CSV table of C-alpha atoms in Angstrom, one decimal:
chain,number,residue,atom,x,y,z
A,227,UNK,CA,0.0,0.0,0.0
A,228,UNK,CA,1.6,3.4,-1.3
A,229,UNK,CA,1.1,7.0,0.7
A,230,UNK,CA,-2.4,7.6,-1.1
A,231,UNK,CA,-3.5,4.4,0.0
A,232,UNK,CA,-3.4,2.6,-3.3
A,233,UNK,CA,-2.7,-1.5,-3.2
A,234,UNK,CA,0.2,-2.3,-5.1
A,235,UNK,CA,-0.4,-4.5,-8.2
A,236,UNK,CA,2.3,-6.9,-6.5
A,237,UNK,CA,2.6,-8.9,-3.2
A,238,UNK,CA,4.7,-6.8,-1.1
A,239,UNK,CA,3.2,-6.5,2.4
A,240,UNK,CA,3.7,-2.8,3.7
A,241,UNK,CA,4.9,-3.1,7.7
A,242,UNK,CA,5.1,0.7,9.3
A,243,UNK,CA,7.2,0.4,12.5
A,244,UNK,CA,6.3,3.7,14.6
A,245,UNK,CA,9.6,4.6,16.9
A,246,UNK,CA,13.3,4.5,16.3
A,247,UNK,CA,14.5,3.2,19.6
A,248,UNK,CA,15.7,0.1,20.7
A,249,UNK,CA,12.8,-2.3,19.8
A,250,UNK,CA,11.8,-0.6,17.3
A,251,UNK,CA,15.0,-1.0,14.9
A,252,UNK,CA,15.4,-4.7,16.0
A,253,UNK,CA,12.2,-4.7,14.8
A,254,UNK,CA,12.6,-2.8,11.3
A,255,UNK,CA,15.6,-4.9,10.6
A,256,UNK,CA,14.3,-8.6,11.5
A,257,UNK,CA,11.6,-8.0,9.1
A,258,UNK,CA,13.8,-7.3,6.4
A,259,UNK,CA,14.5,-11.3,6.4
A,260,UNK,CA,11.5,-11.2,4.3
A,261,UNK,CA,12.1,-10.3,0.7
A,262,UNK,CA,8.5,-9.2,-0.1
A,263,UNK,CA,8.1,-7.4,3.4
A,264,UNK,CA,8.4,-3.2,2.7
A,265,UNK,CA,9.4,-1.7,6.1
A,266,UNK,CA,9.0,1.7,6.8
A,267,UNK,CA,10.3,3.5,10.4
A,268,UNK,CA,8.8,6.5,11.4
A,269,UNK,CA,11.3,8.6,14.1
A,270,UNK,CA,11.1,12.3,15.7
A,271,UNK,CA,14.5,12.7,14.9
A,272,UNK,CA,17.2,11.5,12.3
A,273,UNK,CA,19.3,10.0,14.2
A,274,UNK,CA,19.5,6.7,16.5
A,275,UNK,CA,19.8,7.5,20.2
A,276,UNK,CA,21.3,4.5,22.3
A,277,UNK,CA,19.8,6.1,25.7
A,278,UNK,CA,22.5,3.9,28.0
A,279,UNK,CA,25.0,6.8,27.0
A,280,UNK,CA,22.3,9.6,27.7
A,281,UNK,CA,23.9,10.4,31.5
A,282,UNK,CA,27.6,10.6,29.3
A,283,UNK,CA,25.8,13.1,27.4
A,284,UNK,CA,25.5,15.6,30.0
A,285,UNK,CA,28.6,14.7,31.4
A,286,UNK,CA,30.2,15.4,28.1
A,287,UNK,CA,31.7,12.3,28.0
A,288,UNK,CA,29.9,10.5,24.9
A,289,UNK,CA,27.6,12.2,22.1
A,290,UNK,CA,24.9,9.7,22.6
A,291,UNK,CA,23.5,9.3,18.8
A,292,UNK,CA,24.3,6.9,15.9
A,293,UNK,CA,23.6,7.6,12.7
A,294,UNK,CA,20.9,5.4,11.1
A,295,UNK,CA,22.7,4.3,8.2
A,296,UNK,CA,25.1,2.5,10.6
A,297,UNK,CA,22.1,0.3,12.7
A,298,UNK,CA,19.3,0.2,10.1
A,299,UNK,CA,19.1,-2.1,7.2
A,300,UNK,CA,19.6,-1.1,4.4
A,301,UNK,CA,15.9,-1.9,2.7
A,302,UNK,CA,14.3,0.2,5.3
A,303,UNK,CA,12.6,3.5,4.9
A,304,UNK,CA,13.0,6.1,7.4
A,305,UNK,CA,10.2,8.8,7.6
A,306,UNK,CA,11.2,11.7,10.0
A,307,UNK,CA,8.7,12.7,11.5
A,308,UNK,CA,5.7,12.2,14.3
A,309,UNK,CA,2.9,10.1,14.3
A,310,UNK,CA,-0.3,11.8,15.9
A,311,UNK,CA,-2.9,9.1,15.2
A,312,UNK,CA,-3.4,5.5,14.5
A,313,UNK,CA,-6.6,4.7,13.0
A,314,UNK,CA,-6.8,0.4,13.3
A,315,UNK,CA,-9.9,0.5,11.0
A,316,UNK,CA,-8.6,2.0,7.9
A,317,UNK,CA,-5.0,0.8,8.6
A,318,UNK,CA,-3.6,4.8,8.5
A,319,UNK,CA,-1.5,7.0,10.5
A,320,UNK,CA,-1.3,10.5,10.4
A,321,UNK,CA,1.7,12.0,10.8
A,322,UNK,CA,2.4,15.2,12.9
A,323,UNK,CA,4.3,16.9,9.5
A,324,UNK,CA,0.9,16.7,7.3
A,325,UNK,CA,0.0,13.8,5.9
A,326,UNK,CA,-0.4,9.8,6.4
A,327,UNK,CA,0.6,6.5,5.9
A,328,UNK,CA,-0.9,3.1,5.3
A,329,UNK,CA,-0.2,-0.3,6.3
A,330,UNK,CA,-0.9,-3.9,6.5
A,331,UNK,CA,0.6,-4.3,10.0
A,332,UNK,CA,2.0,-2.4,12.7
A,333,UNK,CA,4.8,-2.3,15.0
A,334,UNK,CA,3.6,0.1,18.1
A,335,UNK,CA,7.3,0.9,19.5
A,336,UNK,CA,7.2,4.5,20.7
A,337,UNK,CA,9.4,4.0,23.5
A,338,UNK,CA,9.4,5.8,26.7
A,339,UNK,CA,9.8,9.3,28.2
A,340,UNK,CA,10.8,10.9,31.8
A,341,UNK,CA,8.1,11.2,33.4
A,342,UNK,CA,6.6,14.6,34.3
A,343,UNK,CA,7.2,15.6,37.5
A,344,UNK,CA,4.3,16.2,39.8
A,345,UNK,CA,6.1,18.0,42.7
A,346,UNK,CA,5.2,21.7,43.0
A,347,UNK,CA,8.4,23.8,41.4
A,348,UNK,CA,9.8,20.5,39.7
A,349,UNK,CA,8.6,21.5,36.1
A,350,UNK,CA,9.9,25.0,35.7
A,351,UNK,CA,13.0,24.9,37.8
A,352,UNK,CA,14.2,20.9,37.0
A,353,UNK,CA,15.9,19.3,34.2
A,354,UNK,CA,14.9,16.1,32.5
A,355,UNK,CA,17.4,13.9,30.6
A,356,UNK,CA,15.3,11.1,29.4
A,357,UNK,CA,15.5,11.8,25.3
A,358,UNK,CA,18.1,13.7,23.7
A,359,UNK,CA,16.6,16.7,23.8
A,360,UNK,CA,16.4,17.2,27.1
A,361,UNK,CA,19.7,15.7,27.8
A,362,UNK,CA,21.2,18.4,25.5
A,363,UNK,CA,19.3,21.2,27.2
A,364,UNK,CA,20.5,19.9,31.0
A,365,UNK,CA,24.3,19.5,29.3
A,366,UNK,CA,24.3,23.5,28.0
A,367,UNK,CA,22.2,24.5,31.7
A,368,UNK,CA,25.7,22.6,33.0
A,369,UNK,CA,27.8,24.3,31.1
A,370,UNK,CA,26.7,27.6,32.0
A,371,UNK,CA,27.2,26.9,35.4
A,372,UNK,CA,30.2,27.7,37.1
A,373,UNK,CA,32.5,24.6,37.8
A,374,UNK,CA,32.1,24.4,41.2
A,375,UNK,CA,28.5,25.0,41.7
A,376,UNK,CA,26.6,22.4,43.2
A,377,UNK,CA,24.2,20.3,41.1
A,378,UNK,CA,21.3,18.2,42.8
A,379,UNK,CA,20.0,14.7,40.9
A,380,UNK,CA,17.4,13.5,42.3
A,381,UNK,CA,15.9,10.2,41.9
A,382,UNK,CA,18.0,7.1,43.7
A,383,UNK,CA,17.7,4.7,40.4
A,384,UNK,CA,20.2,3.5,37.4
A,385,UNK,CA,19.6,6.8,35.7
A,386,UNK,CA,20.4,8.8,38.8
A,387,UNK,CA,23.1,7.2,40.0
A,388,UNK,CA,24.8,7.0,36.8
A,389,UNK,CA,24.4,10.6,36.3
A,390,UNK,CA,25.7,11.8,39.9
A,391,UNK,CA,28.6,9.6,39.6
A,392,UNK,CA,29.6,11.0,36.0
A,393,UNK,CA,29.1,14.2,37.0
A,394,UNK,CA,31.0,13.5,40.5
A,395,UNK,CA,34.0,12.2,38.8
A,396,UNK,CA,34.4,15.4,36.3
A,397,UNK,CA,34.9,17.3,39.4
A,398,UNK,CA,31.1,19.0,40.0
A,399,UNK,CA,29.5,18.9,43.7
A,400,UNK,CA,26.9,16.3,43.6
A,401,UNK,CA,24.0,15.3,45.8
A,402,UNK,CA,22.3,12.4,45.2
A,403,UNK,CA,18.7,12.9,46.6
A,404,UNK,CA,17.3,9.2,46.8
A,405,UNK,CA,13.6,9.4,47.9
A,406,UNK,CA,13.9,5.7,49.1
A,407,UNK,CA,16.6,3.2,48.7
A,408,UNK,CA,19.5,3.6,46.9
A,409,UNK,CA,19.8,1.3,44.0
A,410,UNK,CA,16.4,-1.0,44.7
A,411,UNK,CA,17.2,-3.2,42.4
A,412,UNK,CA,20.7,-4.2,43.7
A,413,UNK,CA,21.2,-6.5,46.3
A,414,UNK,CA,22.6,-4.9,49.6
A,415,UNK,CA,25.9,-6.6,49.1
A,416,UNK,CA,26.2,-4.5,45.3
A,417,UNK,CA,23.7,-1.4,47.2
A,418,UNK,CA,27.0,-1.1,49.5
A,419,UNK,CA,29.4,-0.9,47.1
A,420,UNK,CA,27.9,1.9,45.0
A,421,UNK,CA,27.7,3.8,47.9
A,422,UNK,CA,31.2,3.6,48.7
A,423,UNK,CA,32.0,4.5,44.9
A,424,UNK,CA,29.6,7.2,44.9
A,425,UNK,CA,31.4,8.8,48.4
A,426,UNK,CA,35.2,8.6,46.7
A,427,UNK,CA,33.8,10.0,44.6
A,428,UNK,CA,33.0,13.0,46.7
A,429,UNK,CA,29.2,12.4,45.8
A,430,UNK,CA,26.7,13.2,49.0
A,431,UNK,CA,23.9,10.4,48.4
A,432,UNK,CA,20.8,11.5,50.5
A,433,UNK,CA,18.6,7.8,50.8
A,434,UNK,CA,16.1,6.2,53.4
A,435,UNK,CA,13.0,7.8,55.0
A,436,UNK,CA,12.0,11.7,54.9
A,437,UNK,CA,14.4,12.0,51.3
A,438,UNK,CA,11.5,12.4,48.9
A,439,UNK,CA,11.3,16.0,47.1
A,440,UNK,CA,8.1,18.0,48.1
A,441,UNK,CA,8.9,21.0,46.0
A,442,UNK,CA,11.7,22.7,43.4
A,443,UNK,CA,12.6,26.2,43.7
A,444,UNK,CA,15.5,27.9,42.2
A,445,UNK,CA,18.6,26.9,43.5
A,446,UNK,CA,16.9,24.3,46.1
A,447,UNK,CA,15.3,21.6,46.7
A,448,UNK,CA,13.1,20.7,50.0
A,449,UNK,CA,12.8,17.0,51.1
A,450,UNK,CA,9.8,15.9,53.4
A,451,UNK,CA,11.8,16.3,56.8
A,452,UNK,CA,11.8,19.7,56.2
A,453,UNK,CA,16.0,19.5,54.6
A,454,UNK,CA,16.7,22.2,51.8
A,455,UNK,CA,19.6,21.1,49.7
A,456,UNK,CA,20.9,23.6,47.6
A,457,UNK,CA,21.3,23.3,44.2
A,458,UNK,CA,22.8,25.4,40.5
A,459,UNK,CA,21.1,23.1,38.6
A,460,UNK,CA,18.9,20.4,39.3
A,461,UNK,CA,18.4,17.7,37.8
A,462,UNK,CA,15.2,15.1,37.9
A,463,UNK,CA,15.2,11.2,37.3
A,464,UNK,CA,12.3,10.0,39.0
A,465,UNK,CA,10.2,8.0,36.9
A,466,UNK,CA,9.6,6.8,33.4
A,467,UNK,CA,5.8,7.2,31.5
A,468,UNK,CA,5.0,6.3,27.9
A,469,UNK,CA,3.7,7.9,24.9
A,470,UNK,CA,-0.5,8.7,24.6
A,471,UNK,CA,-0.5,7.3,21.3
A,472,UNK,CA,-2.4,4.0,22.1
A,473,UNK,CA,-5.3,5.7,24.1
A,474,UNK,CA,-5.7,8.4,21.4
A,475,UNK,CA,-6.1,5.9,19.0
A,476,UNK,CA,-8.8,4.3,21.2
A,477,UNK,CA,-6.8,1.0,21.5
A,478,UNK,CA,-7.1,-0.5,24.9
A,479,UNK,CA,-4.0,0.4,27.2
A,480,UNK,CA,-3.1,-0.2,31.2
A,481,UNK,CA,-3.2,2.5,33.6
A,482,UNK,CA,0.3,3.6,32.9
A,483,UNK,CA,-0.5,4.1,29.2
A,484,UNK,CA,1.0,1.0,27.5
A,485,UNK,CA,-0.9,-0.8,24.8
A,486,UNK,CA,-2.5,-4.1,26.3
A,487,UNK,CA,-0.9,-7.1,24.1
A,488,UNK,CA,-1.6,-10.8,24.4
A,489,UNK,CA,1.8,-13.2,25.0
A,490,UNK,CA,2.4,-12.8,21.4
A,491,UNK,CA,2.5,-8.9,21.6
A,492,UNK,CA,-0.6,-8.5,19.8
A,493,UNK,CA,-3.0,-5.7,21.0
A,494,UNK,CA,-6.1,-6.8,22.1
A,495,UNK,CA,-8.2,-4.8,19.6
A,496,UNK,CA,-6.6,-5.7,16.5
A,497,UNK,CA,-4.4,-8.4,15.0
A,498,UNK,CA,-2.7,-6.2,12.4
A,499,UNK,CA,-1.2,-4.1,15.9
A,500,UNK,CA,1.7,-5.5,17.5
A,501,UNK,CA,3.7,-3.8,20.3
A,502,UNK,CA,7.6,-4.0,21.4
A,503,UNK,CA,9.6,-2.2,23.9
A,504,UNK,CA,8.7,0.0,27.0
A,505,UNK,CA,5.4,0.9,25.4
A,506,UNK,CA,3.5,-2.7,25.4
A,507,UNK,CA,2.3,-4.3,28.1
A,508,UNK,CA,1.5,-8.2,27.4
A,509,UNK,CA,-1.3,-9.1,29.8
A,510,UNK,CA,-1.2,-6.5,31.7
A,511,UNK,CA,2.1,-7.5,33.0
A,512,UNK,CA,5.1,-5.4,31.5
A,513,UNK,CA,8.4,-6.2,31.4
A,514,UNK,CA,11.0,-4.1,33.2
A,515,UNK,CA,11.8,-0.9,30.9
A,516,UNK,CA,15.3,-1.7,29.4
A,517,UNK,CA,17.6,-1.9,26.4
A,518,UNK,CA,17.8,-5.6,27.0
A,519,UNK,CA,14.5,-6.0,26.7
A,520,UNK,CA,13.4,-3.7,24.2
A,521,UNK,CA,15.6,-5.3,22.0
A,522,UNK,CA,14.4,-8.3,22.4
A,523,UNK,CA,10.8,-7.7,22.3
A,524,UNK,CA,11.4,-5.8,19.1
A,525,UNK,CA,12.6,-9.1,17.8
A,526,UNK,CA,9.7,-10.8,18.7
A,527,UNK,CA,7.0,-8.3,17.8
A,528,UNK,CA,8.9,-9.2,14.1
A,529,UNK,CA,8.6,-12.6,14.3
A,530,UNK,CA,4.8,-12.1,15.3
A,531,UNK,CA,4.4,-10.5,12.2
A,532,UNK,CA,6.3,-12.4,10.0
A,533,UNK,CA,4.3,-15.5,11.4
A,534,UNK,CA,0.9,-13.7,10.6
A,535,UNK,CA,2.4,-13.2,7.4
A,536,UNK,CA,3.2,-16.4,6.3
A,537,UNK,CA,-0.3,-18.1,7.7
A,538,UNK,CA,1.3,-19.8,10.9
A,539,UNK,CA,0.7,-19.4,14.6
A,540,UNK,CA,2.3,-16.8,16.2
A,541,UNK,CA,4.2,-17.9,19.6
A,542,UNK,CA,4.2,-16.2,23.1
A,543,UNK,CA,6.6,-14.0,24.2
A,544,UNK,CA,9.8,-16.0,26.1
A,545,UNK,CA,12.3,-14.0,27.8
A,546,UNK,CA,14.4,-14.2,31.2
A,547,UNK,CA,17.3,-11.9,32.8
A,548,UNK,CA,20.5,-12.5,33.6
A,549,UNK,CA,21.6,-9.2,34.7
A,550,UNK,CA,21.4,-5.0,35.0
A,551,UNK,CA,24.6,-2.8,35.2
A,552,UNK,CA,24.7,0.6,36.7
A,553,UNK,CA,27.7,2.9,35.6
A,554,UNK,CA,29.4,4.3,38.4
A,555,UNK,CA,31.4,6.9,36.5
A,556,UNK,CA,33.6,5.8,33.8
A,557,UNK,CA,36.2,3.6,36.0
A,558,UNK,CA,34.1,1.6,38.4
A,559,UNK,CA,30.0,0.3,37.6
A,560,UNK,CA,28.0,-2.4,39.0
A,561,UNK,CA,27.2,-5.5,36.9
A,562,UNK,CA,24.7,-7.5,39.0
A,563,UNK,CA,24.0,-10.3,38.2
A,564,UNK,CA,20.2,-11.4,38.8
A,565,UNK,CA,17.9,-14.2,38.4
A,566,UNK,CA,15.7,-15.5,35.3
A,567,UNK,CA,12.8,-13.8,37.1
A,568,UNK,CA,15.0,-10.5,37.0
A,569,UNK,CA,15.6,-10.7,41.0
A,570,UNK,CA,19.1,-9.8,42.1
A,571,UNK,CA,21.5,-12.6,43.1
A,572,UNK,CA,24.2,-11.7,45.9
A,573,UNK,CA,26.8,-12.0,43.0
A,574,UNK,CA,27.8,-9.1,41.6
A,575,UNK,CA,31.1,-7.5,39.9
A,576,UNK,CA,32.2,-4.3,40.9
A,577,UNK,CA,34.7,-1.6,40.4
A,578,UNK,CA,37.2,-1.5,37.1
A,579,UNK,CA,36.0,-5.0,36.1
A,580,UNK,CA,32.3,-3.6,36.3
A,581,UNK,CA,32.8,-1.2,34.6
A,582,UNK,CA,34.7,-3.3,31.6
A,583,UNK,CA,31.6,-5.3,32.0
A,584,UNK,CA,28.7,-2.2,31.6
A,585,UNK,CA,30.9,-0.7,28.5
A,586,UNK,CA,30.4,-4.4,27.0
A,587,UNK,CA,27.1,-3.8,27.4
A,588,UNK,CA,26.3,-1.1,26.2
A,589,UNK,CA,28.8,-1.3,23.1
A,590,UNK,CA,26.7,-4.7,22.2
A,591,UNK,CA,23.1,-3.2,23.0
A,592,UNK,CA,24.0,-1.6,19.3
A,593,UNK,CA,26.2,-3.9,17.7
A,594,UNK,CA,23.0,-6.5,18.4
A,595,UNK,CA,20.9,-4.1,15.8
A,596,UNK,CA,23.9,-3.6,13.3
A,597,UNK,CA,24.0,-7.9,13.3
A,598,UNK,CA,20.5,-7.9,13.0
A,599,UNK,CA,21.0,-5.4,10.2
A,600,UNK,CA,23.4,-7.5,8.3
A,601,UNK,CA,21.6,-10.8,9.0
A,602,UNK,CA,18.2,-11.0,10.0
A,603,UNK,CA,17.0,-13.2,12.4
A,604,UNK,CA,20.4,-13.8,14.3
A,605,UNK,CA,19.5,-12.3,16.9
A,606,UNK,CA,18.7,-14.9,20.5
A,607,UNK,CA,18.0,-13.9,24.0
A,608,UNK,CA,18.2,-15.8,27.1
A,609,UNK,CA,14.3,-17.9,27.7
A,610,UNK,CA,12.9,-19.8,30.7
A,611,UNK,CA,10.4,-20.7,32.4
A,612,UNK,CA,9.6,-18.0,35.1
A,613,UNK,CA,6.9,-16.0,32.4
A,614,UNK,CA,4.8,-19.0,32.2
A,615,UNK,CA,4.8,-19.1,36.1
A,616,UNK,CA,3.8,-15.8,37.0
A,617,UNK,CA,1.3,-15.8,34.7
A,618,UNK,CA,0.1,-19.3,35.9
A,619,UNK,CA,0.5,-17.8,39.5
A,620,UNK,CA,-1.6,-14.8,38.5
A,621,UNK,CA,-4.2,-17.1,37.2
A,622,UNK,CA,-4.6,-18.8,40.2
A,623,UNK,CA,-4.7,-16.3,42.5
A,624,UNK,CA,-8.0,-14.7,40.3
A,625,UNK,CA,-9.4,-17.9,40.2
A,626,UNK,CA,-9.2,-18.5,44.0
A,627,UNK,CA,-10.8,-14.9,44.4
A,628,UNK,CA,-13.6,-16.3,42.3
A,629,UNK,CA,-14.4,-19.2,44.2
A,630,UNK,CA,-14.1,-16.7,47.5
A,631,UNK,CA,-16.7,-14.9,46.1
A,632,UNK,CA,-19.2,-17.6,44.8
């Protein structure tokens, strides 16, 4: 199907992947494997942004951004632009530029954003640094600030600990406001030893009870003991939301905004929809937000389609975790490693070995999409059984609630 909507007088079947993340791209490129499959990305910007490096950004110690050509295959069309609505029925997008486009299925990858802060003051006087835009504008508000001038991050997880310790270690006065635990995810054994990095550092990590940001004024911060902690710039972490897109489009989503999938990431309202990445949510029970795992479900949300393609069954989503690094500046990080059921284990590698370990990861969290590129389909991920189980658990738990209420 062309731009006006036309059928084309041969076979090819038109797949219009929306967002140029993670997931996404693995998507665009697996379904190049099919010769009469035309894929077409549509992206904000021109660029691909690998979001690990986003906290190097405003450090100014990586650009963060890859151009397409070097990640995308080379059969697929990129389409800069927004897309403002999906309309299932007539198989159409409209695009934020002017315009539309048609298709015979759809990838729904449109990522994730930072979330919008709901603390009085946080909006005017913080700075977000969860796309590149926003990462960019916090790197120039740092650059205007005098060396020495105190910066505040607040949030205690991967993102705002990787960004106080990168700032930390190019010399800036950093305090870490938490709100909670440090690190959640880590095990107290790996929890430790980011706070002793974070401290030689010469970072001042403010976690545990009464450290959660009431309000954001210039130059300060107040935490709900009653603490003000003063501040050039301030920075905010907390918390990840998704694109409207779904909802606008009237397709079912969960309360966070995610379109609802079955275990084969197909929405729930139509089989030509399928969703990858931090924006889908298969039955109501999302996976962690993560490059891992975007990349992975954008693999799968191919194969989905390529299955439907081809007249076969589409399979349920399989995926389990081995670990999650944290960057802890660019000379120490913590690589912990976690269950299948992504639960931390006590293991963990720390310091300069970490750290060897996190730049692996995030070097190979593109070089997966430029193999993908190159050979379609190579791409495998660690499976188990701990999906089916939860899901089984969940199962039984509602059907026990059932007979409680008979």
């Amino acid at each position: 199907m062309d731009d006006s909507g036309n059928t084309r007088r041969n076979t090819t079947t038109e797949v219009l992947v929306i967002g140029g993340g993670y997931a996404g791209v693995m998507a665009a490129n697996r379904l190049t494997g099919r010769p009469d499959v035309h894929v077409t990305l549509v992206n904000p910007r021109p660029l691909f942004v690998p979001r690990l490096r986003l906290h190097q950004l405003v450090a100014g110690t990586h650009e963060a951004t890859v151009p397409y050509a070097e990640v995308l295959a080379a059969g697929v069309r990129i389409v800069v632009d927004d897309v403002t609505r999906i309309d299932p029925a007539g198989r159409r997008v409209t695009l934020w530029g002017g315009g539309s486009l048609g298709y015979d299925y759809l990838v729904y990858a449109v990522g994730s954003h930072g979330a919008e802060p709901r603390v009085p003051g946080a909006a005017e006087f913080a700075h977000r640094m969860a796309t590149l835009e926003t990462a960019r504008e916090l790197r120039a508000a740092l650059d205007r600030a005098p060396a020495e001038a105190p910066v505040t991050v607040v949030g205690g997880g991967p993102t705002g600990i990787e960004t106080a310790a990168e700032l930390a270690e190019r010399g800036r006065p950093v305090t870490l406001v938490c709100g909670g635990v440090l690190g959640a995810y880590l095990h107290p054994k790996a929890r430790r030893s980011a706070a002793r990095r974070l401290a030689a550092l010469g970072a001042t990590v403010l976690d545990g009870p009464g450290t959660e940001v009431t309000a954001v004024r210039q130059g300060a911060v107040t935490l709900a003991d009653g603490r003000e902690v003063a501040g050039a710039v301030t920075v905010w972490t907390a918390g990840f939301d998704v694109p409207d897109l779904a909802s606008l489009s009237g397709l079912r989503t969960d309360a966070a905004g995610r379109l609802l999938t079955d275990e084969t990431l197909t929405s729930l309202d139509d089989e030509r929809i399928v969703a990858a990445g931090d924006s889908a949510a298969p039955s109501g029970l999302p996976f962690r937000m993560s490059a891992y795992v975007a990349g992975c479900l954008g693999a799968h949300a191919a194969d989905t389609v390529l299955h439907r393609i081809a007249g076969e069954p589409a399979a349920p989503v399989d995926l389990s975790f081995n670990a999650m690094c944290v960057s802890l500046g660019r000379r120490a990080a913590v690589f912990q490693l976690a269950n299948r059921d992504d639960t931390a284990k006590r293991l963990y590698v720390g310091g300069r070995a970490g750290a060897r370990l996190k730049e692996i990861s995030c070097e190979f969290s593109v070089k997966h999409l430029v193999t993908e590129a190159r050979r379609p389909g190579s791409h495998h991920w660690p499976k188990g059984p701990y999906r089916h189980e939860l899901l089984r658990g969940r199962n039984d738990m509602a059907d026990s609630a059932a007979e409680r209420a008979l």
